[in-house]
Amino acid sequence: MDLDIQCEEMNPSRWAELLSTMKSCSTIRLDDCNLSSSNCKDLSSIIHTNPSLKELKLNNNELGDAGIEYLSKGLLTPSCSLQKLWLQNCNLTSASCENLRSVLSAQPSLTELHVGDNKLGTAGVKVLCQGLMNPNCKLQKLQLEYCELTADIVEALNAALQAKPTLKELSLSNNTLGDTAVKQLCRGLVEASCDLELLHLENCGITSDSCRDISAVLSNKPSLLNLAVGDNKIGDAGLALLCQGLLHPNCKIQKLWLWDCDLTSASCKDLSRVFSTKETLLEVSLIDNNLRDSGMEMLCQALKDPKAHLQELWVRECGLTAACCKAVSSVLSVNKHLQVLHIGENKLGNAGVEILCEGLLHPNCNIHSLWLGNCDITAACCATLANVMVTKQNLIELDLSYNTLEDEGVMKLCEAVRNPNCKMQQLILYDIFWGPEVNDELKALEEARPDVKIIS
């Protein structure tokens, strides 16, 4: 049995009621429930007496170091077989790390530890790394985002990577590491025997100087499937170096996040080669890069290659206009693999979206999720969009937020949702203003089509 509760204030009677339920749960999730250290004393007892408990998720609660001290007592009992522990944003400091080190050293069942958004600091995480190096530790996933780490942490991390071949996922995003530390980390990863599958280094102060070393990881670690380096100023020069690793035969990357990396259309030539030759690549985020229409057209040409198997493409806020929509539409009519397209926050306008819809209506198109928020669309485009909603039964999610659709446009969308052929599951309409008549229609639609979630 699972207990999954979020954003609920816990009064004493409700807490007592839940405690009796927790005694037989395999999963307990209590994110944003205003829990404190006193609740951790009870949870420690649950961990001790419930050997079937495998996952404990307590994100966004004021547990504090005292709460972790209580929890660790339960986690250190021989009967504990917890596998996944989530403690993100729980007001922890370096003082919690000694207790967590003890848990890592004593509990071989623990495979995931998520402690991001806590002020653990470099000193605290160095203590955690001592636990990682213990032979009893079998940790596979370690999440350390927003932990106030500095470059000084890398030596301890590399030592842990050398000692821990089981580690599959390492997330260090949003820490001030810088190029020198990232280079050192990458060299450690190349030498380590671990088969790392996920590496997240977003907003780590990386420039093009680090990219040759990251590229070496891609070339030497065929296990690496997920690389996120978004929100780093690597630029076109850095991207060119990364692509050398991405194009290496050893590289089996599946997911690549490059949002806000100061890329321009010049990067799209290199990316096009990756798109058209790397059949393992399934998901790419290029959000908030100045690719422009010329860059998008190069990417589209690559996506028409039979070797391009990309399933998700995120190109929001990339300086696109209606001029690139013919190329995108052509991809939609040819590429059967593409399922998710996020192209919002670009000035496509009605003319551009009308052209996109031609591709969406093609029998080859398998788009499931389409995001067109803030694309300068008006009611004039909604009849065509409504036709797509009714005709394309594989389209289950559509975002049209922040567009001036007005009552006329929203009513056309509602008519489409009412059609039995429409298989839409989620229609997103944030920040769109409508009158009382449309409001009544939306309420009626919720009753008529409870399977469709309209988010506004």
Coordinates of C-alpha atoms in Angstrom, one line a residue:
M1 CA 0.0 0.0 0.0
D2 CA 1.1 3.6 -0.8
L3 CA 0.5 6.8 1.2
D4 CA 0.8 9.8 -1.1
I5 CA -0.2 13.1 0.4
Q6 CA 1.0 16.6 -0.6
C7 CA 0.4 20.1 0.7
E8 CA -1.7 19.2 3.7
E9 CA -1.4 20.8 7.1
M10 CA -1.0 18.0 9.7
N11 CA -3.1 18.5 12.9
P12 CA -2.5 16.0 15.7
S13 CA -5.6 13.9 15.0
R14 CA -4.9 13.6 11.3
W15 CA -1.3 12.7 12.1
A16 CA -2.3 10.0 14.5
E17 CA -4.7 8.6 11.9
L18 CA -2.0 8.5 9.3
L19 CA 0.5 6.8 11.6
S20 CA -1.7 3.7 11.9
T21 CA -1.8 3.6 8.1
M22 CA 1.9 4.0 7.7
K23 CA 2.6 0.7 9.6
S24 CA 1.8 -1.3 6.4
C25 CA 2.9 1.1 3.6
S26 CA 5.7 0.3 1.2
T27 CA 5.8 4.0 0.1
I28 CA 5.2 7.1 2.2
R29 CA 5.2 10.5 0.4
L30 CA 4.5 13.6 2.6
D31 CA 5.9 16.5 0.6
D32 CA 4.9 20.0 1.7
C33 CA 3.0 18.8 4.8
N34 CA 4.5 21.3 7.4
L35 CA 6.3 18.4 9.2
S36 CA 8.8 19.2 11.9
S37 CA 11.4 17.2 13.9
S38 CA 8.7 15.9 16.2
N39 CA 7.1 14.2 13.3
C40 CA 10.4 12.6 12.5
K41 CA 10.4 10.9 15.9
D42 CA 7.2 9.1 14.9
L43 CA 8.5 8.3 11.4
S44 CA 11.7 6.8 12.9
S45 CA 9.4 4.4 14.8
I46 CA 7.6 3.5 11.6
I47 CA 10.8 2.8 9.8
H48 CA 11.9 0.6 12.7
T49 CA 8.6 -1.4 12.8
N50 CA 7.7 -1.5 9.1
P51 CA 10.3 -3.7 7.2
S52 CA 8.2 -3.4 4.0
L53 CA 8.8 0.4 3.7
K54 CA 10.9 1.0 0.6
E55 CA 10.5 4.7 -0.2
L56 CA 10.2 7.7 2.1
K57 CA 9.6 11.2 0.6
L58 CA 9.6 14.2 2.9
N59 CA 10.5 17.1 0.6
N60 CA 9.8 20.7 1.5
N61 CA 9.3 20.2 5.2
E62 CA 11.0 21.9 8.2
L63 CA 12.7 18.8 9.5
G64 CA 16.0 20.4 10.4
D65 CA 19.1 18.6 11.7
A66 CA 17.2 17.4 14.7
G67 CA 14.6 15.7 12.5
I68 CA 17.4 13.9 10.6
E69 CA 18.9 12.7 13.9
Y70 CA 15.6 11.1 14.8
L71 CA 15.1 9.6 11.3
S72 CA 18.6 8.1 11.3
K73 CA 17.9 6.1 14.5
G74 CA 15.2 4.2 12.6
L75 CA 17.2 4.0 9.4
L76 CA 20.1 2.4 11.3
T77 CA 18.0 -0.5 12.7
P78 CA 18.7 -3.9 11.2
S79 CA 15.0 -4.3 10.2
C80 CA 15.1 -1.2 8.0
S81 CA 15.1 -2.0 4.2
L82 CA 14.5 1.5 2.9
Q83 CA 15.7 2.0 -0.7
K84 CA 14.8 5.6 -1.6
L85 CA 15.0 8.6 0.7
W86 CA 14.0 12.1 -0.4
L87 CA 14.9 15.1 1.9
Q88 CA 15.0 18.0 -0.5
N89 CA 14.5 21.5 1.0
C90 CA 14.2 20.3 4.5
N91 CA 16.3 23.0 6.2
L92 CA 19.3 20.7 6.7
T93 CA 22.9 21.9 7.3
S94 CA 26.3 20.2 7.4
A95 CA 25.3 19.0 10.9
S96 CA 23.0 16.4 9.3
C97 CA 25.7 14.8 7.2
E98 CA 27.3 12.8 10.0
N99 CA 24.0 11.0 10.6
L100 CA 23.5 10.5 6.9
R101 CA 27.1 9.2 6.6
S102 CA 26.3 6.6 9.2
V103 CA 23.1 5.6 7.3
L104 CA 25.1 5.2 4.0
S105 CA 27.7 3.1 5.8
A106 CA 25.3 0.8 7.5
Q107 CA 22.4 0.4 5.0
P108 CA 23.2 -1.5 1.8
S109 CA 19.5 -1.4 0.9
L110 CA 19.6 2.4 0.3
T111 CA 20.0 3.0 -3.4
E112 CA 18.7 6.6 -3.7
L113 CA 19.5 9.7 -1.7
H114 CA 18.0 13.1 -2.6
V115 CA 19.2 16.0 -0.4
G116 CA 19.2 18.9 -2.8
D117 CA 18.1 22.4 -1.7
N118 CA 19.8 22.1 1.6
K119 CA 22.8 24.1 2.9
L120 CA 25.0 21.1 3.4
G121 CA 28.0 22.9 2.0
T122 CA 31.3 21.5 0.9
A123 CA 32.3 20.3 4.4
G124 CA 29.0 18.5 4.9
V125 CA 29.1 16.7 1.5
K126 CA 32.7 15.6 2.1
V127 CA 31.4 13.8 5.2
L128 CA 28.7 12.2 3.0
C129 CA 31.4 11.0 0.6
Q130 CA 33.0 9.1 3.4
G131 CA 29.8 7.2 3.7
L132 CA 29.8 6.6 0.0
M133 CA 33.2 5.0 0.2
N134 CA 32.1 2.5 2.8
P135 CA 32.0 -1.0 1.2
N136 CA 28.5 -1.5 2.7
C137 CA 27.1 1.5 0.7
K138 CA 25.3 0.5 -2.5
L139 CA 24.0 3.9 -3.5
Q140 CA 23.0 4.3 -7.1
K141 CA 21.5 7.8 -7.2
L142 CA 22.8 10.9 -5.5
Q143 CA 21.2 14.3 -5.9
L144 CA 23.1 17.3 -4.5
E145 CA 21.5 20.3 -6.4
Y146 CA 21.5 23.7 -4.6
C147 CA 23.8 22.4 -1.8
E148 CA 26.2 25.4 -1.7
L149 CA 29.1 23.3 -3.0
T150 CA 32.3 24.8 -4.3
A151 CA 35.2 23.6 -6.4
D152 CA 36.8 22.0 -3.2
I153 CA 34.2 19.2 -3.2
V154 CA 35.5 17.5 -6.4
E155 CA 38.5 15.7 -4.8
A156 CA 36.1 13.9 -2.4
L157 CA 33.6 13.2 -5.1
N158 CA 36.2 11.7 -7.4
A159 CA 37.5 9.5 -4.5
A160 CA 33.9 8.3 -4.0
L161 CA 33.4 7.7 -7.7
Q162 CA 36.5 5.5 -7.7
A163 CA 35.3 3.5 -4.8
K164 CA 31.6 3.2 -5.8
P165 CA 31.1 1.3 -9.1
T166 CA 27.3 1.1 -8.3
L167 CA 26.7 4.8 -8.7
K168 CA 24.4 5.5 -11.7
E169 CA 23.2 9.0 -11.3
L170 CA 24.9 12.1 -10.0
S171 CA 23.3 15.6 -10.0
L172 CA 25.4 18.6 -9.0
S173 CA 23.3 21.3 -10.7
N174 CA 23.1 24.8 -9.2
N175 CA 26.4 24.7 -7.4
T176 CA 29.3 27.1 -7.9
L177 CA 31.8 24.6 -9.3
G178 CA 33.5 26.4 -12.2
D179 CA 35.5 25.1 -15.1
T180 CA 38.6 23.9 -13.2
A181 CA 36.4 21.7 -10.9
V182 CA 34.3 20.4 -13.7
K183 CA 37.4 19.4 -15.7
Q184 CA 38.7 17.6 -12.6
L185 CA 35.4 15.9 -12.1
C186 CA 35.2 14.7 -15.7
R187 CA 38.8 13.3 -15.6
G188 CA 37.7 11.4 -12.5
L189 CA 34.7 10.1 -14.2
V190 CA 36.7 8.9 -17.2
E191 CA 39.0 7.0 -14.9
A192 CA 36.3 5.6 -12.5
S193 CA 34.9 2.2 -13.0
C194 CA 31.3 3.3 -12.4
D195 CA 28.8 3.0 -15.2
L196 CA 27.3 6.5 -14.8
E197 CA 24.0 6.9 -16.6
L198 CA 23.0 10.5 -15.6
L199 CA 25.1 13.5 -15.1
H200 CA 23.5 16.9 -14.3
L201 CA 25.7 20.0 -14.3
E202 CA 23.2 22.8 -14.9
N203 CA 24.1 26.3 -13.7
C204 CA 27.6 25.3 -12.5
G205 CA 29.6 28.1 -13.9
I206 CA 30.7 26.1 -17.0
T207 CA 32.1 27.8 -20.1
S208 CA 33.5 26.4 -23.3
D209 CA 36.7 25.6 -21.4
S210 CA 35.1 22.6 -19.7
C211 CA 33.5 21.2 -22.9
R212 CA 36.4 19.1 -24.1
D213 CA 36.5 17.2 -20.8
I214 CA 32.7 16.7 -20.8
S215 CA 33.1 15.5 -24.4
A216 CA 35.7 13.0 -23.2
V217 CA 33.2 11.6 -20.7
L218 CA 30.7 11.1 -23.6
S219 CA 33.3 9.3 -25.6
N220 CA 34.5 7.1 -22.8
K221 CA 31.2 6.3 -21.0
P222 CA 28.8 4.4 -23.2
S223 CA 26.7 4.0 -20.1
L224 CA 25.9 7.8 -20.0
L225 CA 22.4 8.3 -21.2
N226 CA 21.3 11.6 -19.7
L227 CA 23.5 14.8 -19.8
A228 CA 22.2 18.2 -18.6
V229 CA 24.4 21.2 -18.9
G230 CA 21.8 23.9 -19.3
D231 CA 22.1 27.4 -17.9
N232 CA 25.9 27.5 -18.6
K233 CA 27.5 29.9 -21.0
I234 CA 29.2 27.3 -23.2
G235 CA 28.4 29.1 -26.5
D236 CA 28.8 27.8 -30.0
A237 CA 32.5 26.9 -29.4
G238 CA 31.6 24.8 -26.4
L239 CA 28.8 23.1 -28.2
A240 CA 31.1 22.2 -31.1
L241 CA 33.4 20.4 -28.6
L242 CA 30.5 18.6 -27.0
C243 CA 29.4 17.3 -30.4
Q244 CA 32.7 15.6 -30.9
G245 CA 31.8 13.4 -27.9
L246 CA 28.2 13.1 -28.9
L247 CA 29.2 11.8 -32.4
H248 CA 31.7 9.3 -31.0
P249 CA 30.6 5.7 -31.7
N250 CA 30.9 4.9 -27.9
C251 CA 28.3 7.6 -27.0
K252 CA 24.8 6.2 -26.5
I253 CA 23.2 9.5 -25.2
Q254 CA 19.4 9.5 -25.0
K255 CA 18.6 12.8 -23.2
L256 CA 20.5 16.1 -23.8
W257 CA 19.6 19.4 -22.1
L258 CA 21.2 22.5 -23.5
W259 CA 18.8 25.3 -22.5
D260 CA 20.1 28.8 -22.1
C261 CA 23.6 28.0 -23.2
D262 CA 24.3 31.1 -25.4
L263 CA 23.9 29.0 -28.6
T264 CA 23.1 30.6 -32.0
S265 CA 22.2 29.3 -35.4
A266 CA 25.9 28.5 -35.8
S267 CA 25.5 25.6 -33.4
C268 CA 22.7 24.1 -35.4
K269 CA 25.0 22.8 -38.1
D270 CA 26.9 20.7 -35.4
L271 CA 23.6 19.7 -33.8
S272 CA 22.1 18.6 -37.1
R273 CA 24.9 16.1 -37.5
V274 CA 24.1 14.7 -34.1
F275 CA 20.4 14.6 -34.8
S276 CA 20.8 12.8 -38.1
T277 CA 23.4 10.2 -37.0
K278 CA 22.8 9.5 -33.3
E279 CA 19.9 7.0 -33.3
T280 CA 19.9 6.7 -29.5
L281 CA 19.1 10.4 -29.0
L282 CA 15.5 10.7 -27.9
E283 CA 15.1 14.1 -26.1
V284 CA 16.8 17.5 -26.6
S285 CA 16.1 20.8 -24.9
L286 CA 17.3 23.9 -26.6
I287 CA 15.0 26.4 -24.7
D288 CA 16.1 30.0 -24.6
N289 CA 18.9 29.9 -27.2
N290 CA 18.9 32.3 -30.1
L291 CA 18.6 29.7 -32.9
R292 CA 16.4 31.8 -35.1
D293 CA 14.6 30.5 -38.2
S294 CA 17.8 29.6 -40.1
G295 CA 19.0 27.4 -37.2
M296 CA 15.6 25.7 -36.9
E297 CA 15.5 25.0 -40.6
M298 CA 18.9 23.2 -40.3
L299 CA 17.6 21.1 -37.4
C300 CA 14.4 20.2 -39.3
Q301 CA 16.4 19.0 -42.3
A302 CA 18.3 16.7 -40.0
L303 CA 15.1 15.5 -38.3
K304 CA 13.9 14.3 -41.7
D305 CA 16.8 11.8 -41.9
P306 CA 15.7 8.2 -41.4
K307 CA 18.3 7.8 -38.7
A308 CA 16.8 10.6 -36.6
H309 CA 14.8 9.0 -33.8
L310 CA 14.2 12.0 -31.7
Q311 CA 11.0 11.8 -29.7
E312 CA 11.0 15.1 -27.8
L313 CA 12.2 18.6 -28.9
W314 CA 12.0 21.7 -26.8
V315 CA 12.6 24.9 -28.7
R316 CA 10.7 27.5 -26.6
E317 CA 12.0 31.1 -26.7
C318 CA 14.4 30.5 -29.6
G319 CA 13.7 33.5 -31.7
L320 CA 11.5 31.6 -34.2
T321 CA 8.9 33.1 -36.5
A322 CA 6.4 31.9 -39.1
A323 CA 9.2 31.6 -41.6
C324 CA 10.4 28.3 -40.1
C325 CA 7.0 26.7 -39.8
K326 CA 7.1 25.2 -43.3
A327 CA 10.2 23.3 -42.3
V328 CA 8.7 22.2 -39.0
S329 CA 5.5 21.1 -40.7
S330 CA 7.6 19.1 -43.2
V331 CA 9.2 17.2 -40.3
L332 CA 5.8 16.5 -38.7
S333 CA 4.7 14.9 -42.0
V334 CA 7.8 12.7 -42.3
N335 CA 9.2 11.9 -38.9
K336 CA 7.0 9.3 -37.2
H337 CA 9.2 9.2 -34.0
L338 CA 8.6 12.8 -32.8
Q339 CA 6.0 12.8 -30.0
V340 CA 6.6 16.0 -28.0
L341 CA 7.1 19.5 -29.5
H342 CA 7.5 22.5 -27.2
I343 CA 7.7 25.5 -29.6
G344 CA 6.0 28.1 -27.4
E345 CA 7.2 31.7 -26.7
N346 CA 8.1 32.2 -30.3
K347 CA 6.4 34.7 -32.6
L348 CA 4.8 32.1 -34.9
G349 CA 1.4 33.9 -35.3
N350 CA -1.7 32.5 -36.8
A351 CA 0.0 32.1 -40.2
G352 CA 2.8 30.0 -38.8
V353 CA 0.5 27.8 -36.7
E354 CA -1.8 27.2 -39.7
I355 CA 1.2 25.8 -41.6
L356 CA 2.2 23.7 -38.6
C357 CA -1.3 22.2 -38.5
E358 CA -0.9 21.0 -42.1
G359 CA 1.9 18.8 -40.8
L360 CA 0.0 17.8 -37.6
L361 CA -2.9 16.5 -39.8
H362 CA -0.6 14.3 -41.9
P363 CA -1.1 10.6 -41.3
N364 CA 2.6 10.2 -40.4
C365 CA 2.5 12.7 -37.6
N366 CA 2.5 11.1 -34.1
I367 CA 2.7 14.2 -31.9
H368 CA 1.2 13.5 -28.4
S369 CA 2.1 16.8 -26.7
L370 CA 2.2 20.2 -28.4
W371 CA 3.0 23.5 -26.6
L372 CA 2.1 26.7 -28.4
G373 CA 2.0 29.1 -25.4
N374 CA 2.6 32.8 -26.1
C375 CA 2.9 32.4 -29.8
D376 CA 0.8 35.4 -30.9
I377 CA -2.2 33.2 -31.8
T378 CA -5.7 34.6 -31.9
A379 CA -9.2 33.3 -32.3
A380 CA -8.7 33.2 -36.1
C381 CA -6.5 30.1 -35.7
C382 CA -8.8 28.2 -33.3
A383 CA -11.0 26.5 -36.0
T384 CA -7.9 24.9 -37.5
L385 CA -6.6 23.9 -34.1
A386 CA -10.0 22.5 -33.2
N387 CA -9.9 20.4 -36.4
V388 CA -6.5 19.0 -35.3
M389 CA -7.9 18.1 -31.9
V390 CA -10.8 16.2 -33.4
T391 CA -8.8 14.5 -36.2
K392 CA -5.6 13.6 -34.5
Q393 CA -6.5 11.1 -31.8
N394 CA -2.9 10.7 -30.7
L395 CA -2.8 14.3 -29.6
I396 CA -3.5 14.2 -25.9
E397 CA -1.9 17.4 -24.6
L398 CA -2.2 21.0 -26.0
D399 CA -0.9 24.2 -24.4
L400 CA -2.3 27.4 -25.8
S401 CA -1.6 29.6 -22.7
Y402 CA -0.8 33.4 -23.0
N403 CA -2.5 33.8 -26.4
T404 CA -5.3 36.2 -27.1
L405 CA -7.9 33.6 -28.0
E406 CA -10.9 35.5 -26.6
D407 CA -14.4 33.9 -26.2
E408 CA -14.8 33.0 -29.8
G409 CA -11.5 31.0 -29.9
V410 CA -12.1 29.2 -26.6
M411 CA -15.6 28.2 -27.6
K412 CA -14.2 26.6 -30.7
L413 CA -11.8 24.6 -28.6
C414 CA -14.6 23.6 -26.3
E415 CA -16.7 22.3 -29.2
A416 CA -13.7 20.2 -30.3
V417 CA -13.4 18.7 -26.7
R418 CA -17.1 17.8 -26.8
N419 CA -16.6 15.8 -30.0
P420 CA -16.3 12.0 -29.1
N421 CA -13.4 11.7 -31.6
C422 CA -11.3 14.1 -29.5
K423 CA -9.0 12.1 -27.2
M424 CA -7.4 15.2 -25.5
Q425 CA -6.4 14.5 -21.9
Q426 CA -5.0 17.9 -21.0
L427 CA -5.8 21.4 -22.5
I428 CA -3.8 24.2 -20.9
L429 CA -5.2 27.7 -21.1
Y430 CA -3.3 29.8 -18.5
D431 CA -3.8 33.6 -18.5
I432 CA -6.5 33.6 -21.2
F433 CA -9.5 35.8 -20.4
W434 CA -13.1 34.9 -21.2
G435 CA -16.6 35.9 -20.3
P436 CA -19.3 34.3 -18.2
E437 CA -20.7 32.3 -21.2
V438 CA -17.4 30.6 -21.8
N439 CA -17.0 30.0 -18.1
D440 CA -20.4 28.2 -18.0
E441 CA -19.4 26.2 -21.0
L442 CA -16.1 25.1 -19.4
K443 CA -18.0 24.0 -16.2
A444 CA -20.4 22.0 -18.3
L445 CA -17.6 20.5 -20.2
E446 CA -15.9 19.3 -17.0
E447 CA -19.1 17.3 -16.2
A448 CA -19.5 16.0 -19.8
R449 CA -15.9 15.1 -20.3
P450 CA -14.4 14.3 -16.8
D451 CA -11.5 12.5 -18.6
V452 CA -10.3 15.9 -20.0
K453 CA -8.3 18.2 -17.7
I454 CA -8.7 21.9 -18.6
I455 CA -6.0 23.9 -16.8
S456 CA -6.5 27.6 -16.5

